[in-house]
């Protein structure tokens, strides 16, 4: 197996760029989210794209690796230029956010973590949360525009430029 070539750059001065692809999976009015267990915030499932890989292929690969299932990728919702500060670095992330369907066999319940996996040096946990503005806002789930838009997904792709601290 050849070495992965993730789309990520570090300028050595505390600035990082990466390309991330994430998916929104819904079931019974709930949204699937995940986090690395050492983090306090949650994110949408997904991961970094590899050179030569389409964004849809990235999301299919990440769901197979992290959830052990074949996701069906739907329409693109957002392309996001996300600027934030993380772990002492100023970060610029280009993100693509898709609707996705998971097989019915993937666990669903709303009382606890539904799946755990080791991803490199990070342990990841997944859970279903109500797909409401209030529930997503409470999670501390960047980029924070997601809470505002979770109940009214765009009909066609939207491009968003988001800076941490933007409240609108």
PDB file of C-alpha atoms in Angstrom:
ATOM      1  CA  UNK A   1       0.000   0.000   0.000  1.00  0.00           C
ATOM      2  CA  UNK A   2       1.405   3.400  -0.958  1.00  0.00           C
ATOM      3  CA  UNK A   3       1.776   6.207   1.542  1.00  0.00           C
ATOM      4  CA  UNK A   4      -1.216   8.521   1.800  1.00  0.00           C
ATOM      5  CA  UNK A   5      -0.840  12.014   0.469  1.00  0.00           C
ATOM      6  CA  UNK A   6      -3.374  14.015   2.437  1.00  0.00           C
ATOM      7  CA  UNK A   7      -4.146  17.526   1.263  1.00  0.00           C
ATOM      8  CA  UNK A   8      -2.563  19.412   4.137  1.00  0.00           C
ATOM      9  CA  UNK A   9       0.156  22.050   4.292  1.00  0.00           C
ATOM     10  CA  UNK A  10       2.021  23.453   7.282  1.00  0.00           C
ATOM     11  CA  UNK A  11       4.196  26.529   6.702  1.00  0.00           C
ATOM     12  CA  UNK A  12       6.303  25.853   9.797  1.00  0.00           C
ATOM     13  CA  UNK A  13       5.204  29.156  11.359  1.00  0.00           C
ATOM     14  CA  UNK A  14       1.936  28.088  12.924  1.00  0.00           C
ATOM     15  CA  UNK A  15      -0.277  28.288   9.829  1.00  0.00           C
ATOM     16  CA  UNK A  16      -1.971  25.225   8.396  1.00  0.00           C
ATOM     17  CA  UNK A  17      -4.152  24.546   5.342  1.00  0.00           C
ATOM     18  CA  UNK A  18      -6.192  21.400   4.764  1.00  0.00           C
ATOM     19  CA  UNK A  19      -9.025  20.112   2.604  1.00  0.00           C
ATOM     20  CA  UNK A  20     -11.747  18.286   4.530  1.00  0.00           C
ATOM     21  CA  UNK A  21     -14.856  16.505   3.287  1.00  0.00           C
ATOM     22  CA  UNK A  22     -17.749  15.831   5.671  1.00  0.00           C
ATOM     23  CA  UNK A  23     -21.168  14.254   5.485  1.00  0.00           C
ATOM     24  CA  UNK A  24     -24.521  14.917   7.082  1.00  0.00           C
ATOM     25  CA  UNK A  25     -26.328  11.665   7.863  1.00  0.00           C
ATOM     26  CA  UNK A  26     -29.874  11.962   9.217  1.00  0.00           C
ATOM     27  CA  UNK A  27     -32.142   9.367  10.775  1.00  0.00           C
ATOM     28  CA  UNK A  28     -35.465   9.911  12.538  1.00  0.00           C
ATOM     29  CA  UNK A  29     -34.843  13.637  13.009  1.00  0.00           C
ATOM     30  CA  UNK A  30     -31.299  13.100  14.291  1.00  0.00           C
ATOM     31  CA  UNK A  31     -27.861  13.959  12.907  1.00  0.00           C
ATOM     32  CA  UNK A  32     -24.758  11.782  13.252  1.00  0.00           C
ATOM     33  CA  UNK A  33     -21.782  13.600  14.828  1.00  0.00           C
ATOM     34  CA  UNK A  34     -18.379  12.500  16.053  1.00  0.00           C
ATOM     35  CA  UNK A  35     -15.399  13.669  18.041  1.00  0.00           C
ATOM     36  CA  UNK A  36     -11.939  12.592  19.005  1.00  0.00           C
ATOM     37  CA  UNK A  37     -12.245  11.581  22.644  1.00  0.00           C
ATOM     38  CA  UNK A  38      -9.471  13.984  23.676  1.00  0.00           C
ATOM     39  CA  UNK A  39     -11.460  16.946  22.258  1.00  0.00           C
ATOM     40  CA  UNK A  40     -14.348  18.859  23.815  1.00  0.00           C
ATOM     41  CA  UNK A  41     -16.010  19.764  20.501  1.00  0.00           C
ATOM     42  CA  UNK A  42     -17.943  17.636  18.009  1.00  0.00           C
ATOM     43  CA  UNK A  43     -17.776  17.631  14.204  1.00  0.00           C
ATOM     44  CA  UNK A  44     -19.513  16.043  11.282  1.00  0.00           C
ATOM     45  CA  UNK A  45     -18.050  12.700  10.194  1.00  0.00           C
ATOM     46  CA  UNK A  46     -15.488  12.972   7.433  1.00  0.00           C
ATOM     47  CA  UNK A  47     -11.806  13.578   6.948  1.00  0.00           C
ATOM     48  CA  UNK A  48      -9.015  14.955   4.853  1.00  0.00           C
ATOM     49  CA  UNK A  49      -8.983  14.464   1.114  1.00  0.00           C
ATOM     50  CA  UNK A  50      -6.053  12.769  -0.570  1.00  0.00           C
ATOM     51  CA  UNK A  51      -4.308  14.036  -3.690  1.00  0.00           C
ATOM     52  CA  UNK A  52      -5.955  12.600  -6.802  1.00  0.00           C
ATOM     53  CA  UNK A  53      -9.148  11.653  -4.930  1.00  0.00           C
ATOM     54  CA  UNK A  54     -12.556  13.199  -5.613  1.00  0.00           C
ATOM     55  CA  UNK A  55     -14.408  14.683  -2.679  1.00  0.00           C
ATOM     56  CA  UNK A  56     -17.138  12.052  -2.954  1.00  0.00           C
ATOM     57  CA  UNK A  57     -14.515   9.272  -2.954  1.00  0.00           C
ATOM     58  CA  UNK A  58     -12.949  10.859   0.142  1.00  0.00           C
ATOM     59  CA  UNK A  59     -16.228  10.686   2.018  1.00  0.00           C
ATOM     60  CA  UNK A  60     -16.916   7.092   0.934  1.00  0.00           C
ATOM     61  CA  UNK A  61     -13.391   6.085   2.040  1.00  0.00           C
ATOM     62  CA  UNK A  62     -13.647   7.871   5.376  1.00  0.00           C
ATOM     63  CA  UNK A  63     -17.029   6.292   6.207  1.00  0.00           C
ATOM     64  CA  UNK A  64     -15.689   2.844   5.324  1.00  0.00           C
ATOM     65  CA  UNK A  65     -12.614   3.399   7.513  1.00  0.00           C
ATOM     66  CA  UNK A  66     -14.419   5.000  10.454  1.00  0.00           C
ATOM     67  CA  UNK A  67     -17.866   3.392  10.406  1.00  0.00           C
ATOM     68  CA  UNK A  68     -17.222   0.192   8.477  1.00  0.00           C
ATOM     69  CA  UNK A  69     -20.117   0.926   6.106  1.00  0.00           C
ATOM     70  CA  UNK A  70     -20.604   1.960   2.485  1.00  0.00           C
ATOM     71  CA  UNK A  71     -22.122   5.441   2.548  1.00  0.00           C
ATOM     72  CA  UNK A  72     -24.171   6.736  -0.354  1.00  0.00           C
ATOM     73  CA  UNK A  73     -23.162  10.300  -1.111  1.00  0.00           C
ATOM     74  CA  UNK A  74     -25.925  12.763  -1.934  1.00  0.00           C
ATOM     75  CA  UNK A  75     -25.891  16.362  -3.031  1.00  0.00           C
ATOM     76  CA  UNK A  76     -23.341  18.969  -2.069  1.00  0.00           C
ATOM     77  CA  UNK A  77     -24.724  21.412   0.511  1.00  0.00           C
ATOM     78  CA  UNK A  78     -21.855  23.788   1.224  1.00  0.00           C
ATOM     79  CA  UNK A  79     -18.339  24.656   0.179  1.00  0.00           C
ATOM     80  CA  UNK A  80     -16.721  26.425   3.111  1.00  0.00           C
ATOM     81  CA  UNK A  81     -13.585  28.481   3.554  1.00  0.00           C
ATOM     82  CA  UNK A  82     -13.166  28.016   7.283  1.00  0.00           C
ATOM     83  CA  UNK A  83     -10.639  30.124   9.221  1.00  0.00           C
ATOM     84  CA  UNK A  84      -9.987  29.156  12.837  1.00  0.00           C
ATOM     85  CA  UNK A  85      -7.337  28.796  15.527  1.00  0.00           C
ATOM     86  CA  UNK A  86      -6.533  25.279  16.746  1.00  0.00           C
ATOM     87  CA  UNK A  87      -3.757  23.815  18.846  1.00  0.00           C
ATOM     88  CA  UNK A  88      -1.641  26.972  18.613  1.00  0.00           C
ATOM     89  CA  UNK A  89      -1.982  27.323  14.839  1.00  0.00           C
ATOM     90  CA  UNK A  90      -3.952  29.603  12.547  1.00  0.00           C
ATOM     91  CA  UNK A  91      -5.838  27.231  10.263  1.00  0.00           C
ATOM     92  CA  UNK A  92      -7.460  27.607   6.869  1.00  0.00           C
ATOM     93  CA  UNK A  93      -9.655  24.692   5.925  1.00  0.00           C
ATOM     94  CA  UNK A  94     -11.463  24.252   2.646  1.00  0.00           C
ATOM     95  CA  UNK A  95     -14.439  22.035   3.404  1.00  0.00           C
ATOM     96  CA  UNK A  96     -17.065  20.314   1.282  1.00  0.00           C
ATOM     97  CA  UNK A  97     -20.234  19.187   3.060  1.00  0.00           C
ATOM     98  CA  UNK A  98     -22.516  16.569   1.485  1.00  0.00           C
ATOM     99  CA  UNK A  99     -25.730  14.847   2.407  1.00  0.00           C
ATOM    100  CA  UNK A 100     -25.109  11.136   2.847  1.00  0.00           C
ATOM    101  CA  UNK A 101     -27.103   8.016   3.589  1.00  0.00           C
ATOM    102  CA  UNK A 102     -25.850   5.241   5.814  1.00  0.00           C
ATOM    103  CA  UNK A 103     -27.146   1.659   5.667  1.00  0.00           C
ATOM    104  CA  UNK A 104     -30.035   0.850   8.013  1.00  0.00           C
ATOM    105  CA  UNK A 105     -27.697  -1.660   9.659  1.00  0.00           C
ATOM    106  CA  UNK A 106     -25.642   1.202  11.141  1.00  0.00           C
ATOM    107  CA  UNK A 107     -26.685   1.512  14.805  1.00  0.00           C
ATOM    108  CA  UNK A 108     -29.245   4.093  15.787  1.00  0.00           C
ATOM    109  CA  UNK A 109     -30.275   5.086  19.284  1.00  0.00           C
ATOM    110  CA  UNK A 110     -30.282   8.431  21.023  1.00  0.00           C
ATOM    111  CA  UNK A 111     -29.176   7.595  24.546  1.00  0.00           C
ATOM    112  CA  UNK A 112     -25.415   7.058  24.148  1.00  0.00           C
ATOM    113  CA  UNK A 113     -22.429   6.616  21.847  1.00  0.00           C
ATOM    114  CA  UNK A 114     -23.352   4.306  18.943  1.00  0.00           C
ATOM    115  CA  UNK A 115     -19.884   3.588  17.568  1.00  0.00           C
ATOM    116  CA  UNK A 116     -16.217   3.842  18.584  1.00  0.00           C
ATOM    117  CA  UNK A 117     -13.117   3.391  16.443  1.00  0.00           C
ATOM    118  CA  UNK A 118      -9.376   4.001  16.636  1.00  0.00           C
ATOM    119  CA  UNK A 119      -8.243   6.340  13.837  1.00  0.00           C
ATOM    120  CA  UNK A 120      -4.459   6.533  13.924  1.00  0.00           C
ATOM    121  CA  UNK A 121      -3.559   7.996  17.301  1.00  0.00           C
ATOM    122  CA  UNK A 122      -7.095   9.247  17.983  1.00  0.00           C
ATOM    123  CA  UNK A 123     -10.052   7.368  19.424  1.00  0.00           C
ATOM    124  CA  UNK A 124     -13.287   8.536  17.770  1.00  0.00           C
ATOM    125  CA  UNK A 125     -16.815   8.248  19.115  1.00  0.00           C
ATOM    126  CA  UNK A 126     -20.069   8.763  17.218  1.00  0.00           C
ATOM    127  CA  UNK A 127     -23.550   9.624  18.430  1.00  0.00           C
ATOM    128  CA  UNK A 128     -26.917  10.752  17.079  1.00  0.00           C
ATOM    129  CA  UNK A 129     -28.199  14.154  18.222  1.00  0.00           C
ATOM    130  CA  UNK A 130     -31.445  15.986  17.440  1.00  0.00           C
ATOM    131  CA  UNK A 131     -31.069  17.841  14.147  1.00  0.00           C
ATOM    132  CA  UNK A 132     -32.158  21.144  15.642  1.00  0.00           C
ATOM    133  CA  UNK A 133     -30.449  24.495  15.943  1.00  0.00           C
ATOM    134  CA  UNK A 134     -30.517  24.319  19.736  1.00  0.00           C
ATOM    135  CA  UNK A 135     -29.094  20.786  19.991  1.00  0.00           C
ATOM    136  CA  UNK A 136     -26.283  21.451  17.525  1.00  0.00           C
ATOM    137  CA  UNK A 137     -25.399  24.786  19.146  1.00  0.00           C
ATOM    138  CA  UNK A 138     -25.041  23.135  22.577  1.00  0.00           C
ATOM    139  CA  UNK A 139     -22.532  20.623  21.178  1.00  0.00           C
ATOM    140  CA  UNK A 140     -19.835  23.185  20.386  1.00  0.00           C
ATOM    141  CA  UNK A 141     -19.658  22.009  16.763  1.00  0.00           C
ATOM    142  CA  UNK A 142     -17.529  24.093  14.403  1.00  0.00           C
ATOM    143  CA  UNK A 143     -17.909  25.595  11.934  1.00  0.00           C
ATOM    144  CA  UNK A 144     -20.637  27.288  13.888  1.00  0.00           C
ATOM    145  CA  UNK A 145     -22.834  28.265  10.939  1.00  0.00           C
ATOM    146  CA  UNK A 146     -23.993  24.612  10.957  1.00  0.00           C
ATOM    147  CA  UNK A 147     -26.273  25.189  13.951  1.00  0.00           C
ATOM    148  CA  UNK A 148     -27.911  28.124  12.189  1.00  0.00           C
ATOM    149  CA  UNK A 149     -28.588  26.145   8.992  1.00  0.00           C
ATOM    150  CA  UNK A 150     -29.257  22.583  10.198  1.00  0.00           C
ATOM    151  CA  UNK A 151     -33.041  22.957  10.066  1.00  0.00           C
ATOM    152  CA  UNK A 152     -33.141  24.573   6.605  1.00  0.00           C
ATOM    153  CA  UNK A 153     -30.570  22.912   4.360  1.00  0.00           C
ATOM    154  CA  UNK A 154     -29.891  24.738   1.087  1.00  0.00           C
ATOM    155  CA  UNK A 155     -31.604  23.447  -2.053  1.00  0.00           C
ATOM    156  CA  UNK A 156     -28.486  24.175  -4.119  1.00  0.00           C
ATOM    157  CA  UNK A 157     -24.845  24.397  -3.036  1.00  0.00           C
ATOM    158  CA  UNK A 158     -23.843  27.506  -1.078  1.00  0.00           C
ATOM    159  CA  UNK A 159     -20.375  28.911  -0.658  1.00  0.00           C
ATOM    160  CA  UNK A 160     -19.589  30.216   2.825  1.00  0.00           C
ATOM    161  CA  UNK A 161     -16.565  32.060   4.170  1.00  0.00           C
ATOM    162  CA  UNK A 162     -16.458  31.497   7.923  1.00  0.00           C
ATOM    163  CA  UNK A 163     -14.120  32.991  10.522  1.00  0.00           C
ATOM    164  CA  UNK A 164     -14.168  31.806  14.137  1.00  0.00           C
ATOM    165  CA  UNK A 165     -16.013  34.427  16.106  1.00  0.00           C
ATOM    166  CA  UNK A 166     -18.573  35.062  13.346  1.00  0.00           C
ATOM    167  CA  UNK A 167     -21.898  34.972  15.146  1.00  0.00           C
ATOM    168  CA  UNK A 168     -24.227  35.557  12.215  1.00  0.00           C
TER     169      UNK A 168
END
